[in-house]
Coordinates of N, CA and C in Angstrom, one line a residue:
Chain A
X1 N 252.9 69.3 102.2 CA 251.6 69.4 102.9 C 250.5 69.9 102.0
X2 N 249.1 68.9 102.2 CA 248.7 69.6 101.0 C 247.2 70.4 102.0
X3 N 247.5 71.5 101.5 CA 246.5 72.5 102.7 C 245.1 72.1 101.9
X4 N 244.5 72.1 101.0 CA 243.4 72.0 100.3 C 243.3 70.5 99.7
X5 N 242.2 69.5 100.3 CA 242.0 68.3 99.5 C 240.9 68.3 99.0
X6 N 241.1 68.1 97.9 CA 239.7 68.3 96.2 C 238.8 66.7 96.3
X7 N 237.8 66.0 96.3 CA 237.5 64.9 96.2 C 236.1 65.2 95.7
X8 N 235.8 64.1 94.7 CA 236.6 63.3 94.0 C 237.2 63.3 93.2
X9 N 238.3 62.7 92.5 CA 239.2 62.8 91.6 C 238.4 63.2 90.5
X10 N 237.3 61.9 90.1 CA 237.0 62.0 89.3 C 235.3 61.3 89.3
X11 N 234.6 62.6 88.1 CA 233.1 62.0 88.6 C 232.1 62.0 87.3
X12 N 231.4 60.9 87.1 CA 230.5 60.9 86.2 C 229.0 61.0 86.8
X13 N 228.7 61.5 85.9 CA 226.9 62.4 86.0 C 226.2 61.9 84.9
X14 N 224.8 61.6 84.8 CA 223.8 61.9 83.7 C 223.8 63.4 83.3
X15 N 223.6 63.1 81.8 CA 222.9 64.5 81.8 C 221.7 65.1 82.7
X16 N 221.5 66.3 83.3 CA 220.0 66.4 83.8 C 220.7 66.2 85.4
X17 N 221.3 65.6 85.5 CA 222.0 65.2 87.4 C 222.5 66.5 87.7
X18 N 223.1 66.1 89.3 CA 223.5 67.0 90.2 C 225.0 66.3 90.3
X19 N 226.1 67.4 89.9 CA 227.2 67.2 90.2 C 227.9 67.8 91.4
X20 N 228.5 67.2 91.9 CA 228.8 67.5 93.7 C 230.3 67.0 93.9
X21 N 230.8 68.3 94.1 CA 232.5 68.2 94.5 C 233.1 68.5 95.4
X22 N 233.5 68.0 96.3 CA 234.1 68.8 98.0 C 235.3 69.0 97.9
X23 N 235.8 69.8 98.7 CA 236.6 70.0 99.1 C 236.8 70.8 100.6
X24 N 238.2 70.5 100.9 CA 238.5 70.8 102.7 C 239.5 71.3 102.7
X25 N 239.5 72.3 103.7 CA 241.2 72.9 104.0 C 241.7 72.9 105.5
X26 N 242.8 73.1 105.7 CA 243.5 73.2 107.2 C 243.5 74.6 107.8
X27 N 244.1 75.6 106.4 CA 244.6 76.7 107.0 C 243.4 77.5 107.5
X28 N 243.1 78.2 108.2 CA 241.9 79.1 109.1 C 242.1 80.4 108.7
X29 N 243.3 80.6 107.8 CA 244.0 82.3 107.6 C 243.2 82.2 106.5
X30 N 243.1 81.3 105.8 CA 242.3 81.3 104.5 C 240.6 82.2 104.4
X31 N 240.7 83.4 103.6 CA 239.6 84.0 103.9 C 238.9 84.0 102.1
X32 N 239.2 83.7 101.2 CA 238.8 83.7 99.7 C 238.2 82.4 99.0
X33 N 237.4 81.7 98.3 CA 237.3 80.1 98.0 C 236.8 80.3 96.8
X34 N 237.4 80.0 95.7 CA 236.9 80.2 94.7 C 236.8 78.8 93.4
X35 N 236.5 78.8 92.7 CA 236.2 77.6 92.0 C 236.4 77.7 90.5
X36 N 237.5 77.1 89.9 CA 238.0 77.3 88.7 C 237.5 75.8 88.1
X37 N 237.0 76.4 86.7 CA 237.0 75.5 85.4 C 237.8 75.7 84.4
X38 N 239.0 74.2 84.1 CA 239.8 74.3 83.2 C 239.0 73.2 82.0
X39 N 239.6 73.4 81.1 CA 238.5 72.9 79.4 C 240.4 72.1 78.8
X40 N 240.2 71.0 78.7 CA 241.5 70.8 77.7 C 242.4 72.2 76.8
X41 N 243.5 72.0 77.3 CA 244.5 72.9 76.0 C 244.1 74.6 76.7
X42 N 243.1 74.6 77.9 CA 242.9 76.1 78.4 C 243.7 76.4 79.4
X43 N 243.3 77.3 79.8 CA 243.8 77.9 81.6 C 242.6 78.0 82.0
X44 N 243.0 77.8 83.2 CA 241.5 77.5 84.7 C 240.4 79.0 84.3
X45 N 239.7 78.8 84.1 CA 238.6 79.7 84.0 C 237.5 80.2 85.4
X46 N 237.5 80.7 85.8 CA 237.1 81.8 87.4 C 235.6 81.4 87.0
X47 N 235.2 80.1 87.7 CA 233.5 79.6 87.9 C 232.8 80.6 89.1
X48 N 232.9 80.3 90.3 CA 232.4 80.9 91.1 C 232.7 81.0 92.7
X49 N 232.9 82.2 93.1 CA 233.9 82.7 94.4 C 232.8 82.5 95.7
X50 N 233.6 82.2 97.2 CA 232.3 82.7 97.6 C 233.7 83.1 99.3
X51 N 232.9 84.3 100.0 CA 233.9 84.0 101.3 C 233.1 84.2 102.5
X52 N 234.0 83.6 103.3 CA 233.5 83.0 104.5 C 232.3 83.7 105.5
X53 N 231.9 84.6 105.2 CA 230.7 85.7 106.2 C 229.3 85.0 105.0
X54 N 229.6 84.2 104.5 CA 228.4 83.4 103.6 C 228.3 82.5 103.8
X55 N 227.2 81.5 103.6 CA 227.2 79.7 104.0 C 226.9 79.7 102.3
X56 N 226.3 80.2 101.8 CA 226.0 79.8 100.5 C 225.8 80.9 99.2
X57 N 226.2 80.6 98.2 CA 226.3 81.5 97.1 C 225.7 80.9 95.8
X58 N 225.0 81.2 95.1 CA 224.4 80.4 93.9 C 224.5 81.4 92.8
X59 N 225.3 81.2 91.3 CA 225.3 81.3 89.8 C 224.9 80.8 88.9
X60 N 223.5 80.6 88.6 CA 222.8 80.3 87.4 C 222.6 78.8 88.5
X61 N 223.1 77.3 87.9 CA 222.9 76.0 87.9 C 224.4 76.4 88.5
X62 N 225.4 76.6 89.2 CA 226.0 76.6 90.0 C 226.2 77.2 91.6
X63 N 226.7 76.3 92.9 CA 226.3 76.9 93.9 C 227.1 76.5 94.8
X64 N 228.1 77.4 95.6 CA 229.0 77.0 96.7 C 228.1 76.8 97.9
X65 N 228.6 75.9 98.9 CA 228.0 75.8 100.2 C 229.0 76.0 101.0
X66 N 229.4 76.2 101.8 CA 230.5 76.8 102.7 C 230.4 76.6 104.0
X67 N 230.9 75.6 104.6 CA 230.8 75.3 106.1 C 232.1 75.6 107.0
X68 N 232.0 77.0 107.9 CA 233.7 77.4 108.5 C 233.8 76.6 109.3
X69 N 232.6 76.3 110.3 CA 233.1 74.9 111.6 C 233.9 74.0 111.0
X70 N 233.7 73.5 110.5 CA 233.9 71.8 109.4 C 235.0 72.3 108.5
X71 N 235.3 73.4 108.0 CA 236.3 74.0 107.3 C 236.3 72.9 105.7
X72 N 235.2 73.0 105.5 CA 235.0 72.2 103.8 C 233.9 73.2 103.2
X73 N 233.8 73.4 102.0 CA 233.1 74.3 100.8 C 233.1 72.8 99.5
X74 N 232.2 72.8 98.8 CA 231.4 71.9 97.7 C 231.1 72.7 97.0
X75 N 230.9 72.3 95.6 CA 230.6 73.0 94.7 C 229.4 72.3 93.9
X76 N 228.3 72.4 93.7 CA 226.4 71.6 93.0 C 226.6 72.7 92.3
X77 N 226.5 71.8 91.1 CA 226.3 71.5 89.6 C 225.4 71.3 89.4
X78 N 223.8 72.1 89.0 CA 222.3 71.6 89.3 C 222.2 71.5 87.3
X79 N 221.1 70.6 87.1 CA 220.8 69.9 85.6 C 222.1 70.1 84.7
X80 N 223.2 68.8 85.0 CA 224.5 68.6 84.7 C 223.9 68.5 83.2
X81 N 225.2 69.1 82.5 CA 225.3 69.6 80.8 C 226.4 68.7 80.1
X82 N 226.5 68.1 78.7 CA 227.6 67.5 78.4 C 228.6 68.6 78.4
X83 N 228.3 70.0 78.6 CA 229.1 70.9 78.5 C 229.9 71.5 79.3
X84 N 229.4 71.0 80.4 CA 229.9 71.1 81.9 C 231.4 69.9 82.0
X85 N 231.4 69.1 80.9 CA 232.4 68.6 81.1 C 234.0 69.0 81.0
X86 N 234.3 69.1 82.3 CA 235.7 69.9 82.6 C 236.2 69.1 83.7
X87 N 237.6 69.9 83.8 CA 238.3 69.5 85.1 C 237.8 71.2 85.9
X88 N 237.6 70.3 87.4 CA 237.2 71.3 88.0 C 238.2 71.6 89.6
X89 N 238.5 72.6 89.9 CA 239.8 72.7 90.6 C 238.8 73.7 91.5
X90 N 238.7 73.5 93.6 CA 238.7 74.6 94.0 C 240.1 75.0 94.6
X91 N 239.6 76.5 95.0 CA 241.3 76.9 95.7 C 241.0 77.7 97.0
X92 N 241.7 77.5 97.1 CA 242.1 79.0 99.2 C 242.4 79.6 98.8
X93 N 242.5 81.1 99.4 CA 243.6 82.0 99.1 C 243.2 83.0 100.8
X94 N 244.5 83.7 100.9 CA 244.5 84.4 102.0 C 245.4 85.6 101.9
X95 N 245.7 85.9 103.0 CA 246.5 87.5 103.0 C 248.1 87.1 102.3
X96 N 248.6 86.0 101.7 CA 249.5 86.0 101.3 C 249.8 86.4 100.1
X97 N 248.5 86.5 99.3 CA 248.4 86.7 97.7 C 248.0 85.6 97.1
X98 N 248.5 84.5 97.2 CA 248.5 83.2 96.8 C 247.1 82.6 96.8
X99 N 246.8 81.4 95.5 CA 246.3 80.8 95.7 C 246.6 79.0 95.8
X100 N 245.8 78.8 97.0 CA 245.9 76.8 96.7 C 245.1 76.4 97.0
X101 N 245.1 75.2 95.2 CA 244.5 74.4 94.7 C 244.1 73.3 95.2
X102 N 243.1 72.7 95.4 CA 242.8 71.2 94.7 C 243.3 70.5 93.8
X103 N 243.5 69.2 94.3 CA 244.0 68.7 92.5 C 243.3 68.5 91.7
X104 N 242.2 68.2 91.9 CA 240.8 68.6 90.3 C 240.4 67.2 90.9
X105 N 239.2 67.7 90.2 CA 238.1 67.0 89.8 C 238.1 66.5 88.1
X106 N 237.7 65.7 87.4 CA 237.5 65.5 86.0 C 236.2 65.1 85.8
X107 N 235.4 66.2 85.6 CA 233.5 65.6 85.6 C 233.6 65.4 84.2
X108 N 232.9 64.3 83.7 CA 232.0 63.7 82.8 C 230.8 63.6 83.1
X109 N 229.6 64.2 82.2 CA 228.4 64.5 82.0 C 227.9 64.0 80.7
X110 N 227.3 62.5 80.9 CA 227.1 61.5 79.8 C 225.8 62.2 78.7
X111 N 225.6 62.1 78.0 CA 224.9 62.8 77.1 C 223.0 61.6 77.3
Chain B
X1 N 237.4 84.2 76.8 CA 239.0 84.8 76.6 C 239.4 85.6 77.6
X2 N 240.1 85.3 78.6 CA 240.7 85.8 79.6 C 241.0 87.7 79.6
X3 N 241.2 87.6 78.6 CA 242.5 88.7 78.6 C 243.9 88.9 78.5
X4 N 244.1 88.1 78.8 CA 246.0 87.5 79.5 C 246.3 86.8 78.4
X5 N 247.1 87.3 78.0 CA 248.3 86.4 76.7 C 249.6 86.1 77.3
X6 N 249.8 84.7 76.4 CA 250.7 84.2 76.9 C 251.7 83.6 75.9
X7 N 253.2 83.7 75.6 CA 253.8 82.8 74.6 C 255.0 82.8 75.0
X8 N 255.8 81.5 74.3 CA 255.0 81.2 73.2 C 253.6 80.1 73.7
X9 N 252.9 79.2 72.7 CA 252.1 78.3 73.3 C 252.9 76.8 73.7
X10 N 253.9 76.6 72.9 CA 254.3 75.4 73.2 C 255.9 76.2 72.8
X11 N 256.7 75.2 74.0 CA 257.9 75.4 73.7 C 258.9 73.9 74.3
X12 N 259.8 73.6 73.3 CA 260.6 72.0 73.2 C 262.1 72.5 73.4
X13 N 262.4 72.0 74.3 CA 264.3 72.4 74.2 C 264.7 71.1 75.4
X14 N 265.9 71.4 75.3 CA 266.7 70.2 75.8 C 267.2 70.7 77.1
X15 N 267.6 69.4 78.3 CA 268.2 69.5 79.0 C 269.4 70.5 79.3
X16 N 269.4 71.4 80.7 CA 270.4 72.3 80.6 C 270.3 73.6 79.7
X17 N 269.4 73.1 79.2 CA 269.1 75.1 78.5 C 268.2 76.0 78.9
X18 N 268.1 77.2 78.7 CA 267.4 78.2 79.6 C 266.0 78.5 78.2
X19 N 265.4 78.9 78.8 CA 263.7 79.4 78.1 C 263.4 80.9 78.8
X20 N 262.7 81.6 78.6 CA 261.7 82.6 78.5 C 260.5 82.7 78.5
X21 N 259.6 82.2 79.1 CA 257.9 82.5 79.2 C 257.4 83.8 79.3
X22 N 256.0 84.6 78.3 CA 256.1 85.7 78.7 C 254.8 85.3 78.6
X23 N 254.4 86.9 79.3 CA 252.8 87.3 79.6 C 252.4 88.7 80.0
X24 N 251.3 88.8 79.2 CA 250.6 90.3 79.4 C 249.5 90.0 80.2
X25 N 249.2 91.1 80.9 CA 248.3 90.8 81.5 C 246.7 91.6 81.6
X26 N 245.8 90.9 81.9 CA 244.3 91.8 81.4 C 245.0 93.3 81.4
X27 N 244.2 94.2 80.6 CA 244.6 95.8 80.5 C 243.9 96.5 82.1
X28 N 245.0 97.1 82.1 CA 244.5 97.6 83.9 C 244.7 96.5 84.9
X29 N 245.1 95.5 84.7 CA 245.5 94.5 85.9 C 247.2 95.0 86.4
X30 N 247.3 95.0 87.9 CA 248.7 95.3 88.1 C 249.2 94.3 88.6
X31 N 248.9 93.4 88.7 CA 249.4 92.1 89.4 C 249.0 90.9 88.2
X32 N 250.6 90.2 88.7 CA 250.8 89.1 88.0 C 251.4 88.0 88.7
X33 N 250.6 86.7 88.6 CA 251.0 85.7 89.3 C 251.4 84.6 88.1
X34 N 252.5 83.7 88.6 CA 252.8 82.6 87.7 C 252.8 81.5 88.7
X35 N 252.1 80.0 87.8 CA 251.8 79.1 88.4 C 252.1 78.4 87.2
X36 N 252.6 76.6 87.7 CA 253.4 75.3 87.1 C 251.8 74.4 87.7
X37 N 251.6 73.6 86.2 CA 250.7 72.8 86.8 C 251.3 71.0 85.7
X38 N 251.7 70.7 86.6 CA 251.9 69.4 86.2 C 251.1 68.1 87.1
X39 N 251.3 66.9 86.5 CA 250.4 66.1 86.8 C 250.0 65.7 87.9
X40 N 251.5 65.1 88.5 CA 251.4 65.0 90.1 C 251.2 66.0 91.0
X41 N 251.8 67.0 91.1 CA 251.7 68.2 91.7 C 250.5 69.2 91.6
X42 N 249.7 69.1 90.3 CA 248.6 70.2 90.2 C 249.2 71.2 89.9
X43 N 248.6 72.2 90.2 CA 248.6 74.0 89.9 C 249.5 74.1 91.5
X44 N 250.5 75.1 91.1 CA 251.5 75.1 91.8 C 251.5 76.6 91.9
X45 N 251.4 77.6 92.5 CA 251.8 79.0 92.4 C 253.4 78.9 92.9
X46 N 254.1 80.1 91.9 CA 255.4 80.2 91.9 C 256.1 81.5 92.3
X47 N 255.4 82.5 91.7 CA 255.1 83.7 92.2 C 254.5 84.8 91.8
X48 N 254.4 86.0 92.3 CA 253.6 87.1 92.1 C 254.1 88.3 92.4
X49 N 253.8 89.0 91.2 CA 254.7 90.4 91.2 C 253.5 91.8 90.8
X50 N 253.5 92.4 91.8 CA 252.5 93.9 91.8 C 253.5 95.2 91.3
X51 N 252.9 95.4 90.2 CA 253.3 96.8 89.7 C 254.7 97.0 89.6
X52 N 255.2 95.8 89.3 CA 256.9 95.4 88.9 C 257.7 95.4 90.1
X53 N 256.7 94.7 91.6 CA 257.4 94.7 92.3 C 257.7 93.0 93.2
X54 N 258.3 92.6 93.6 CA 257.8 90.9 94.1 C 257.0 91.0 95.3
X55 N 255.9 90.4 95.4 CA 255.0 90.7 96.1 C 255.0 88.9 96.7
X56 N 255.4 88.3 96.3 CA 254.8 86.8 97.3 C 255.7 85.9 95.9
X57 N 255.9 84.7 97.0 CA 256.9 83.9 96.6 C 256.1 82.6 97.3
X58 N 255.8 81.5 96.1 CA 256.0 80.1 96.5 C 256.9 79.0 96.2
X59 N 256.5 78.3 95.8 CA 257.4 76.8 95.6 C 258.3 77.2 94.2
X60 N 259.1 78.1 93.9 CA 259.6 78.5 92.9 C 260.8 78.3 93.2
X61 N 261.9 77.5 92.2 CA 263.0 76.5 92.6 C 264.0 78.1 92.3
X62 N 265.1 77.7 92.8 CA 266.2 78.5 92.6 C 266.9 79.3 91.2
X63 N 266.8 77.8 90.2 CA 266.9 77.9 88.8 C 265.8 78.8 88.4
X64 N 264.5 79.4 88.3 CA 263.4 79.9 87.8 C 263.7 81.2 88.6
X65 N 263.7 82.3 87.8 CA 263.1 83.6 88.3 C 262.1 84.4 87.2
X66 N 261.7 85.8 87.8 CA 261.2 86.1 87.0 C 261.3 87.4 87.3
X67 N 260.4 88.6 86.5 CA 259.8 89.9 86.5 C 259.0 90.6 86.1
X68 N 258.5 91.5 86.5 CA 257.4 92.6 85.9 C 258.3 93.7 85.3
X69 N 258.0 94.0 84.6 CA 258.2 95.0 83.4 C 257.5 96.5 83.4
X70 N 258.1 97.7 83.2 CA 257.2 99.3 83.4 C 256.2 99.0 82.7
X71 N 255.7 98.5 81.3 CA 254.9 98.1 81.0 C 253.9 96.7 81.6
X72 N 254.0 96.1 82.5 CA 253.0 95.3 83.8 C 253.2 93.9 82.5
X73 N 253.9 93.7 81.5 CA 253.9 92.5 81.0 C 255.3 91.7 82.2
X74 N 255.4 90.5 81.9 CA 256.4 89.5 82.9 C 256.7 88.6 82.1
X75 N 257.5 88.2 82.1 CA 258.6 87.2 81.8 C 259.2 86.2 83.1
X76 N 258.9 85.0 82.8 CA 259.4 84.0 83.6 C 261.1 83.4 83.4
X77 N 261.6 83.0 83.8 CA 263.2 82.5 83.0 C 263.2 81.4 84.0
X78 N 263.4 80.4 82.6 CA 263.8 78.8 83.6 C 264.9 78.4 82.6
X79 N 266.2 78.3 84.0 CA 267.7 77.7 83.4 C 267.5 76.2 83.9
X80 N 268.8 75.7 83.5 CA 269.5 74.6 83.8 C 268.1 73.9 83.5
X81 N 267.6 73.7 82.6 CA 265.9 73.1 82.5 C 266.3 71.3 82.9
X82 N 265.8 70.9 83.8 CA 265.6 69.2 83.9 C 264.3 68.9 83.1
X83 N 264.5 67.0 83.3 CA 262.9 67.2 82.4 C 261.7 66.8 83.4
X84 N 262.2 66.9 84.6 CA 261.3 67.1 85.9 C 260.5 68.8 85.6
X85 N 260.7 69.7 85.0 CA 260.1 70.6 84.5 C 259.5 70.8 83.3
X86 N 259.2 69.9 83.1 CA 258.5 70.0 81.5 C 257.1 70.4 82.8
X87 N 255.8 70.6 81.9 CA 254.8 71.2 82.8 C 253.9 72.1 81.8
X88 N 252.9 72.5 82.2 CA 252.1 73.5 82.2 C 252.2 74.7 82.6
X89 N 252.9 76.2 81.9 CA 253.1 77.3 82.5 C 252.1 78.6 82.6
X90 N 251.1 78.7 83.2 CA 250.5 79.5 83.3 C 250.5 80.7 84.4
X91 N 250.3 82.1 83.9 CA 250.0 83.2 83.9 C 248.8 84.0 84.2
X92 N 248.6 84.5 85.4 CA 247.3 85.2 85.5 C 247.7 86.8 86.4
X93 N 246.5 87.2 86.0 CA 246.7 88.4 86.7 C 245.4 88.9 87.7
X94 N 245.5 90.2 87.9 CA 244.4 90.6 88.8 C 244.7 92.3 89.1
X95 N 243.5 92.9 89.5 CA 243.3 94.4 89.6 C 244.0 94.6 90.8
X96 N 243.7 94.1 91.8 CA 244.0 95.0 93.0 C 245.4 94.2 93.9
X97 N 245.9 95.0 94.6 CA 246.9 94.9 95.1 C 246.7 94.0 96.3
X98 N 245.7 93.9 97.1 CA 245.3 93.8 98.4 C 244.7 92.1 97.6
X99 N 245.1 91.1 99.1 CA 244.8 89.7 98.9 C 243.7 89.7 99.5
X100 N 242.3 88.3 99.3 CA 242.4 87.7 98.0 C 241.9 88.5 96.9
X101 N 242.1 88.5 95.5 CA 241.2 89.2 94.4 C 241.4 87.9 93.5
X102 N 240.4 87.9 92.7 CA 240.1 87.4 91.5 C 241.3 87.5 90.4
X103 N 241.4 86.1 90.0 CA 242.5 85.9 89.6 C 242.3 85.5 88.0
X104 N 242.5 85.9 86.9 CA 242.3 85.6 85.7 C 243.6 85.2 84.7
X105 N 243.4 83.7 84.4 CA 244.6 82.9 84.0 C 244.5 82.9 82.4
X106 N 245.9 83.0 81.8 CA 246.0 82.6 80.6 C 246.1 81.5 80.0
X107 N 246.2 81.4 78.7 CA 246.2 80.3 78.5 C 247.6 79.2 78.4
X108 N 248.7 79.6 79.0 CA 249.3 78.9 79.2 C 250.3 78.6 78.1
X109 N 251.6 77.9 78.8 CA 252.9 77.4 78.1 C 253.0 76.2 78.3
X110 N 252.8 75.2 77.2 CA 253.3 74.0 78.0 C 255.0 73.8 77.4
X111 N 255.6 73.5 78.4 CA 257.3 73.7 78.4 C 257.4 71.4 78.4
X112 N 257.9 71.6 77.0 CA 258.2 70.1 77.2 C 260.5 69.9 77.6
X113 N 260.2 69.7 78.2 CA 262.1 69.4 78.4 C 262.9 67.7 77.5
X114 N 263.3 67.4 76.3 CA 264.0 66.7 76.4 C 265.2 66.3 76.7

């Protein structure tokens, strides 16, 4: 069962664009959402968290939007960078310890 | 750079034999979680151990165990290795005890099985 679905697989941008990635979950125990960037040959790097007593959280040109009715959170990517090109993974996490993933996203951001 | 070390970086062995993954974790983190990220499956959490204790258990097969150490370093052990386990083995840790916290990943084992 996959409690968190990541869409889209996979997404190309201009440089200068807005990259936009959703994701949705089932579980409601889920109280943590955070948003990891892996870089080839790395481990997932901690982009930006945000939890549920927020609709919205913003980091530089990064910015969760968080809907609990709808139970889906996005992640905008504002003036997309060739540097921003990663796989990008969100996750749940709740009173279990655990976190679950998304299966990624793979942005390309064309130069 | 994370903080979190992990080795070795790559490791090759055969069918039926056992391995070792280890990991330290940021300085002052007491918690340690291990997660398998392969292709089909993604990032998998396997489990998580606080202050050398087992603290949460996921999709972690029978063959695979692991532990925390008086020193908060962990060691993963995968026997009877198939090559349905080759994978991505990463290591993260985190400060506090209490769920969710900020999770900070190393950079990983990739475990090839022939």
């Amino acid at each position: 069962q996959q409690q968190v679905k990541q869409s889209p697989q996979s997404l190309i941008v201009q440089k200068g664009g807005i990259s936009i990635i959703n994701c949705a979950y089932e579980n409601t125990a889920f109280d943590y959402f955070p948003w990891y960037q892996q870089f080839p040959g790395k481990g997932p790097a901690l982009l930006i968290a945000i939890r549920p007593d927020v609709s919205e959280k913003k980091e530089g040109r990064f910015t969760i939007s968080f809907n609990k009715s709808a139970k889906q959170f996005s992640l905008h990517i504002m003036d997309s960078q060739p540097g921003d090109s990663a796989t990008y993974f969100c996750a749940a996490g709740g009173s279990n310890y655990k976190l679950t993933f998304g299966k990624g996203t793979l942005l390309t951001v064309n130069p | 750079d994370s903080g979190v070390t992990q080795t070795p970086k790559h490791l090759i062995t055969a069918t039926g034999q056992r391995v070792t993954l280890r990991c330290s974790p940021r300085s002052g983190d007491l918690s340690v979680y291990w997660y398998q990220q392969s292709l089909d499956q993604g990032l998998q959490f396997l489990i998580q151990y606080y202050n050398g204790e087992e603290r949460a258990k996921g999709n972690i097969l029978e063959r695979f165990s692991a532990q925390q150490f008086p020193d908060l370093h962990s060691e993963l052990n995968l026997s009877s290795l198939e090559l349905g386990d080759s994978a991505l083995y990463f290591c993260a840790s985190s400060v506090a005890p209490t769920s969710p916290d900020t999770q900070y990943f190393g950079p990983g084992t990739r475990l090839t099985v022939l």
